[in-house]
């Protein structure tokens, strides 16, 4: 498989516009029905533009998936199972009796905007002024303005202050202690609204992002404790970006809503609950009250500390204690993937190091030995399987990335034996 640059095309199937033509590169087409993202389709340059029959086939498949996941008459909402996919609750009789799928699709894709006045948006940043400026510009174009925007500057010198102070709609917070968890916790303490949403400085939210985040938490008793959303690539201009999205899965590619609760925890507890399937920290939100119950982000974890997984460890705490997390792909952001092999290698090494550290923290907090089994059984099996498949497929790029993952895993083993590190506790809630 060659990881050559790809063109990204967004196609609204409801508009009946001519399908996009390739600019000479392979294409990743993101298919929409008005404001509802339906799915992604990759195609070689010579396979574009898509024929009407091809688009109709994709629409039929994606529309059926959306209805099965969103229509209460067909069993929705669906709960996440061991691999993060929704449980199958659709029965033949219900499918046969369902009528007017395109009309139904039109109705769920044209929801009125939801007020985001009770939403605090927190952006943690460090020495990435141009990225932060683009993120703030995207937030300024939201159809539902958030109640407040909090920028937490995690640089030592406070480099983001001039950019933030030039904007009247931004509250600036300087958190000089290094580490993303320190920055996230500073954002939670500064937030004054009941819903706290997080995105990253290298992300551009869709104009309906705040509205869809707020909608998830407006469901009364059915509202979750936390939510995540869809993270699309902003561009695929380099082989490293294409590799991360197409070979490593990017930040997920599910386009249907899924509710995660004790079912995921109980189904995967023996191997360390698979909470990474819940979503990505670049697009997540929480009821502020949940931090009073389960505590703040563990400052031993995350970028600037052990590498990552401060977000998934928080989701672990929530579902392990009876809470719920909702994945809602209507809440869309676009992310700038690492554009060089060097940066990607560093990212994947940090991911494995951080993953191991989170597994240790989860084992200590809840006594779940499955987390340790994942470190010493599941992950080595994954490495061997990926090595075998990369050799078969003749993918030297995958083997190089795999070597970095192995380095991260081996480095993370120190957390298993470091009693001082294991003895530290995460910060308590904001009260």
PDB file of N, CA and C in Angstrom, residues 381-430:
ATOM      1  N   UNK A 381       0.821  -9.449  21.812  1.00  0.00           N
ATOM      2  CA  UNK A 381       0.135 -10.155  20.729  1.00  0.00           C
ATOM      3  C   UNK A 381      -0.180  -9.208  19.574  1.00  0.00           C
ATOM      4  N   UNK A 382      -0.585  -7.991  19.912  1.00  0.00           N
ATOM      5  CA  UNK A 382      -0.855  -6.973  18.894  1.00  0.00           C
ATOM      6  C   UNK A 382       0.400  -6.660  18.094  1.00  0.00           C
ATOM      7  N   UNK A 383       1.536  -6.503  18.781  1.00  0.00           N
ATOM      8  CA  UNK A 383       2.787  -6.194  18.086  1.00  0.00           C
ATOM      9  C   UNK A 383       3.176  -7.314  17.124  1.00  0.00           C
ATOM     10  N   UNK A 384       3.053  -8.545  17.565  1.00  0.00           N
ATOM     11  CA  UNK A 384       3.407  -9.678  16.713  1.00  0.00           C
ATOM     12  C   UNK A 384       2.477  -9.770  15.505  1.00  0.00           C
ATOM     13  N   UNK A 385       1.202  -9.558  15.730  1.00  0.00           N
ATOM     14  CA  UNK A 385       0.239  -9.628  14.631  1.00  0.00           C
ATOM     15  C   UNK A 385       0.511  -8.533  13.600  1.00  0.00           C
ATOM     16  N   UNK A 386       0.785  -7.325  14.081  1.00  0.00           N
ATOM     17  CA  UNK A 386       1.059  -6.226  13.167  1.00  0.00           C
ATOM     18  C   UNK A 386       2.365  -6.444  12.409  1.00  0.00           C
ATOM     19  N   UNK A 387       3.357  -7.013  13.071  1.00  0.00           N
ATOM     20  CA  UNK A 387       4.614  -7.308  12.396  1.00  0.00           C
ATOM     21  C   UNK A 387       4.388  -8.312  11.272  1.00  0.00           C
ATOM     22  N   UNK A 388       3.659  -9.370  11.563  1.00  0.00           N
ATOM     23  CA  UNK A 388       3.388 -10.397  10.564  1.00  0.00           C
ATOM     24  C   UNK A 388       2.625  -9.809   9.373  1.00  0.00           C
ATOM     25  N   UNK A 389       1.609  -9.000   9.663  1.00  0.00           N
ATOM     26  CA  UNK A 389       0.801  -8.439   8.582  1.00  0.00           C
ATOM     27  C   UNK A 389       1.597  -7.439   7.759  1.00  0.00           C
ATOM     28  N   UNK A 390       2.460  -6.662   8.405  1.00  0.00           N
ATOM     29  CA  UNK A 390       3.248  -5.678   7.661  1.00  0.00           C
ATOM     30  C   UNK A 390       4.283  -6.349   6.765  1.00  0.00           C
ATOM     31  N   UNK A 391       4.819  -7.491   7.201  1.00  0.00           N
ATOM     32  CA  UNK A 391       5.754  -8.243   6.363  1.00  0.00           C
ATOM     33  C   UNK A 391       5.016  -8.829   5.165  1.00  0.00           C
ATOM     34  N   UNK A 392       3.852  -9.407   5.416  1.00  0.00           N
ATOM     35  CA  UNK A 392       3.059  -9.978   4.331  1.00  0.00           C
ATOM     36  C   UNK A 392       2.669  -8.921   3.301  1.00  0.00           C
ATOM     37  N   UNK A 393       2.293  -7.736   3.781  1.00  0.00           N
ATOM     38  CA  UNK A 393       1.835  -6.668   2.894  1.00  0.00           C
ATOM     39  C   UNK A 393       2.980  -5.839   2.338  1.00  0.00           C
ATOM     40  N   UNK A 394       4.216  -6.146   2.752  1.00  0.00           N
ATOM     41  CA  UNK A 394       5.394  -5.405   2.304  1.00  0.00           C
ATOM     42  C   UNK A 394       5.242  -3.911   2.601  1.00  0.00           C
ATOM     43  N   UNK A 395       5.024  -3.621   3.888  1.00  0.00           N
ATOM     44  CA  UNK A 395       4.843  -2.246   4.351  1.00  0.00           C
ATOM     45  C   UNK A 395       5.987  -1.840   5.274  1.00  0.00           C
ATOM     46  N   UNK A 396       7.093  -1.378   4.733  1.00  0.00           N
ATOM     47  CA  UNK A 396       8.200  -0.956   5.602  1.00  0.00           C
ATOM     48  C   UNK A 396       7.817   0.218   6.496  1.00  0.00           C
ATOM     49  N   UNK A 397       6.915   1.088   6.018  1.00  0.00           N
ATOM     50  CA  UNK A 397       6.496   2.220   6.850  1.00  0.00           C
ATOM     51  C   UNK A 397       5.815   1.732   8.124  1.00  0.00           C
ATOM     52  N   UNK A 398       4.987   0.692   8.000  1.00  0.00           N
ATOM     53  CA  UNK A 398       4.297   0.159   9.177  1.00  0.00           C
ATOM     54  C   UNK A 398       5.290  -0.431  10.155  1.00  0.00           C
ATOM     55  N   UNK A 399       6.320  -1.089   9.662  1.00  0.00           N
ATOM     56  CA  UNK A 399       7.308  -1.687  10.573  1.00  0.00           C
ATOM     57  C   UNK A 399       8.087  -0.605  11.312  1.00  0.00           C
ATOM     58  N   UNK A 400       8.369   0.502  10.640  1.00  0.00           N
ATOM     59  CA  UNK A 400       9.080   1.588  11.322  1.00  0.00           C
ATOM     60  C   UNK A 400       8.218   2.211  12.415  1.00  0.00           C
ATOM     61  N   UNK A 401       6.936   2.403  12.115  1.00  0.00           N
ATOM     62  CA  UNK A 401       6.031   2.936  13.142  1.00  0.00           C
ATOM     63  C   UNK A 401       5.858   1.925  14.265  1.00  0.00           C
ATOM     64  N   UNK A 402       5.777   0.655  13.915  1.00  0.00           N
ATOM     65  CA  UNK A 402       5.644  -0.393  14.924  1.00  0.00           C
ATOM     66  C   UNK A 402       6.851  -0.409  15.856  1.00  0.00           C
ATOM     67  N   UNK A 403       8.033  -0.175  15.319  1.00  0.00           N
ATOM     68  CA  UNK A 403       9.234  -0.115  16.156  1.00  0.00           C
ATOM     69  C   UNK A 403       9.122   1.005  17.190  1.00  0.00           C
ATOM     70  N   UNK A 404       8.514   2.140  16.795  1.00  0.00           N
ATOM     71  CA  UNK A 404       8.326   3.243  17.742  1.00  0.00           C
ATOM     72  C   UNK A 404       7.285   2.877  18.792  1.00  0.00           C
ATOM     73  N   UNK A 405       6.235   2.159  18.389  1.00  0.00           N
ATOM     74  CA  UNK A 405       5.250   1.708  19.364  1.00  0.00           C
ATOM     75  C   UNK A 405       5.882   0.759  20.377  1.00  0.00           C
ATOM     76  N   UNK A 406       6.732  -0.123  19.903  1.00  0.00           N
ATOM     77  CA  UNK A 406       7.423  -1.044  20.809  1.00  0.00           C
ATOM     78  C   UNK A 406       8.300  -0.280  21.789  1.00  0.00           C
ATOM     79  N   UNK A 407       8.981   0.738  21.301  1.00  0.00           N
ATOM     80  CA  UNK A 407       9.813   1.558  22.186  1.00  0.00           C
ATOM     81  C   UNK A 407       8.969   2.235  23.255  1.00  0.00           C
ATOM     82  N   UNK A 408       7.803   2.735  22.853  1.00  0.00           N
ATOM     83  CA  UNK A 408       6.914   3.368  23.822  1.00  0.00           C
ATOM     84  C   UNK A 408       6.406   2.391  24.853  1.00  0.00           C
ATOM     85  N   UNK A 409       6.028   1.190  24.385  1.00  0.00           N
ATOM     86  CA  UNK A 409       5.559   0.154  25.314  1.00  0.00           C
ATOM     87  C   UNK A 409       6.664  -0.229  26.296  1.00  0.00           C
ATOM     88  N   UNK A 410       7.870  -0.457  25.798  1.00  0.00           N
ATOM     89  CA  UNK A 410       8.984  -0.846  26.669  1.00  0.00           C
ATOM     90  C   UNK A 410       9.303   0.254  27.673  1.00  0.00           C
ATOM     91  N   UNK A 411       9.235   1.502  27.222  1.00  0.00           N
ATOM     92  CA  UNK A 411       9.487   2.624  28.138  1.00  0.00           C
ATOM     93  C   UNK A 411       8.398   2.706  29.202  1.00  0.00           C
ATOM     94  N   UNK A 412       7.172   2.378  28.813  1.00  0.00           N
ATOM     95  CA  UNK A 412       6.068   2.453  29.767  1.00  0.00           C
ATOM     96  C   UNK A 412       6.108   1.400  30.850  1.00  0.00           C
ATOM     97  N   UNK A 413       6.869   0.325  30.641  1.00  0.00           N
ATOM     98  CA  UNK A 413       6.944  -0.732  31.651  1.00  0.00           C
ATOM     99  C   UNK A 413       7.513  -0.224  32.978  1.00  0.00           C
ATOM    100  N   UNK A 414       8.243   0.890  32.930  1.00  0.00           N
ATOM    101  CA  UNK A 414       8.806   1.410  34.178  1.00  0.00           C
ATOM    102  C   UNK A 414       7.721   1.823  35.167  1.00  0.00           C
ATOM    103  N   UNK A 415       6.530   2.172  34.650  1.00  0.00           N
ATOM    104  CA  UNK A 415       5.456   2.571  35.552  1.00  0.00           C
ATOM    105  C   UNK A 415       4.956   1.391  36.393  1.00  0.00           C
ATOM    106  N   UNK A 416       5.149   0.192  35.892  1.00  0.00           N
ATOM    107  CA  UNK A 416       4.714  -0.993  36.632  1.00  0.00           C
ATOM    108  C   UNK A 416       5.532  -1.163  37.904  1.00  0.00           C
ATOM    109  N   UNK A 417       6.824  -0.826  37.850  1.00  0.00           N
ATOM    110  CA  UNK A 417       7.725  -1.077  38.983  1.00  0.00           C
ATOM    111  C   UNK A 417       8.062   0.173  39.778  1.00  0.00           C
ATOM    112  N   UNK A 418       7.609   1.334  39.302  1.00  0.00           N
ATOM    113  CA  UNK A 418       7.933   2.591  39.975  1.00  0.00           C
ATOM    114  C   UNK A 418       6.903   2.852  41.079  1.00  0.00           C
ATOM    115  N   UNK A 419       7.227   2.460  42.284  1.00  0.00           N
ATOM    116  CA  UNK A 419       6.283   2.610  43.398  1.00  0.00           C
ATOM    117  C   UNK A 419       6.012   4.066  43.712  1.00  0.00           C
ATOM    118  N   UNK A 420       7.000   4.910  43.526  1.00  0.00           N
ATOM    119  CA  UNK A 420       6.788   6.336  43.809  1.00  0.00           C
ATOM    120  C   UNK A 420       5.752   6.914  42.848  1.00  0.00           C
ATOM    121  N   UNK A 421       5.883   6.574  41.559  1.00  0.00           N
ATOM    122  CA  UNK A 421       4.916   7.066  40.569  1.00  0.00           C
ATOM    123  C   UNK A 421       3.537   6.510  40.866  1.00  0.00           C
ATOM    124  N   UNK A 422       3.461   5.227  41.201  1.00  0.00           N
ATOM    125  CA  UNK A 422       2.173   4.600  41.457  1.00  0.00           C
ATOM    126  C   UNK A 422       1.532   5.109  42.737  1.00  0.00           C
ATOM    127  N   UNK A 423       2.323   5.632  43.617  1.00  0.00           N
ATOM    128  CA  UNK A 423       1.778   6.136  44.888  1.00  0.00           C
ATOM    129  C   UNK A 423       1.166   7.498  44.786  1.00  0.00           C
ATOM    130  N   UNK A 424       1.413   8.194  43.679  1.00  0.00           N
ATOM    131  CA  UNK A 424       0.827   9.526  43.520  1.00  0.00           C
ATOM    132  C   UNK A 424      -0.633   9.383  43.102  1.00  0.00           C
ATOM    133  N   UNK A 425      -1.453  10.267  43.600  1.00  0.00           N
ATOM    134  CA  UNK A 425      -2.881  10.225  43.269  1.00  0.00           C
ATOM    135  C   UNK A 425      -3.239  11.399  42.380  1.00  0.00           C
ATOM    136  N   UNK A 426      -4.303  11.240  41.623  1.00  0.00           N
ATOM    137  CA  UNK A 426      -4.769  12.331  40.754  1.00  0.00           C
ATOM    138  C   UNK A 426      -5.437  13.417  41.585  1.00  0.00           C
ATOM    139  N   UNK A 427      -5.611  14.587  40.973  1.00  0.00           N
ATOM    140  CA  UNK A 427      -6.216  15.698  41.668  1.00  0.00           C
ATOM    141  C   UNK A 427      -7.702  15.467  41.902  1.00  0.00           C
ATOM    142  N   UNK A 428      -8.196  16.019  42.999  1.00  0.00           N
ATOM    143  CA  UNK A 428      -9.613  15.898  43.311  1.00  0.00           C
ATOM    144  C   UNK A 428     -10.411  16.909  42.485  1.00  0.00           C
ATOM    145  N   UNK A 429     -11.713  16.841  42.643  1.00  0.00           N
ATOM    146  CA  UNK A 429     -12.608  17.674  41.852  1.00  0.00           C
ATOM    147  C   UNK A 429     -12.472  19.147  42.164  1.00  0.00           C
ATOM    148  N   UNK A 430     -13.184  20.012  41.402  1.00  0.00           N
ATOM    149  CA  UNK A 430     -12.997  21.459  41.487  1.00  0.00           C
ATOM    150  C   UNK A 430     -13.601  22.140  42.693  1.00  0.00           C
TER     151      UNK A 430
END
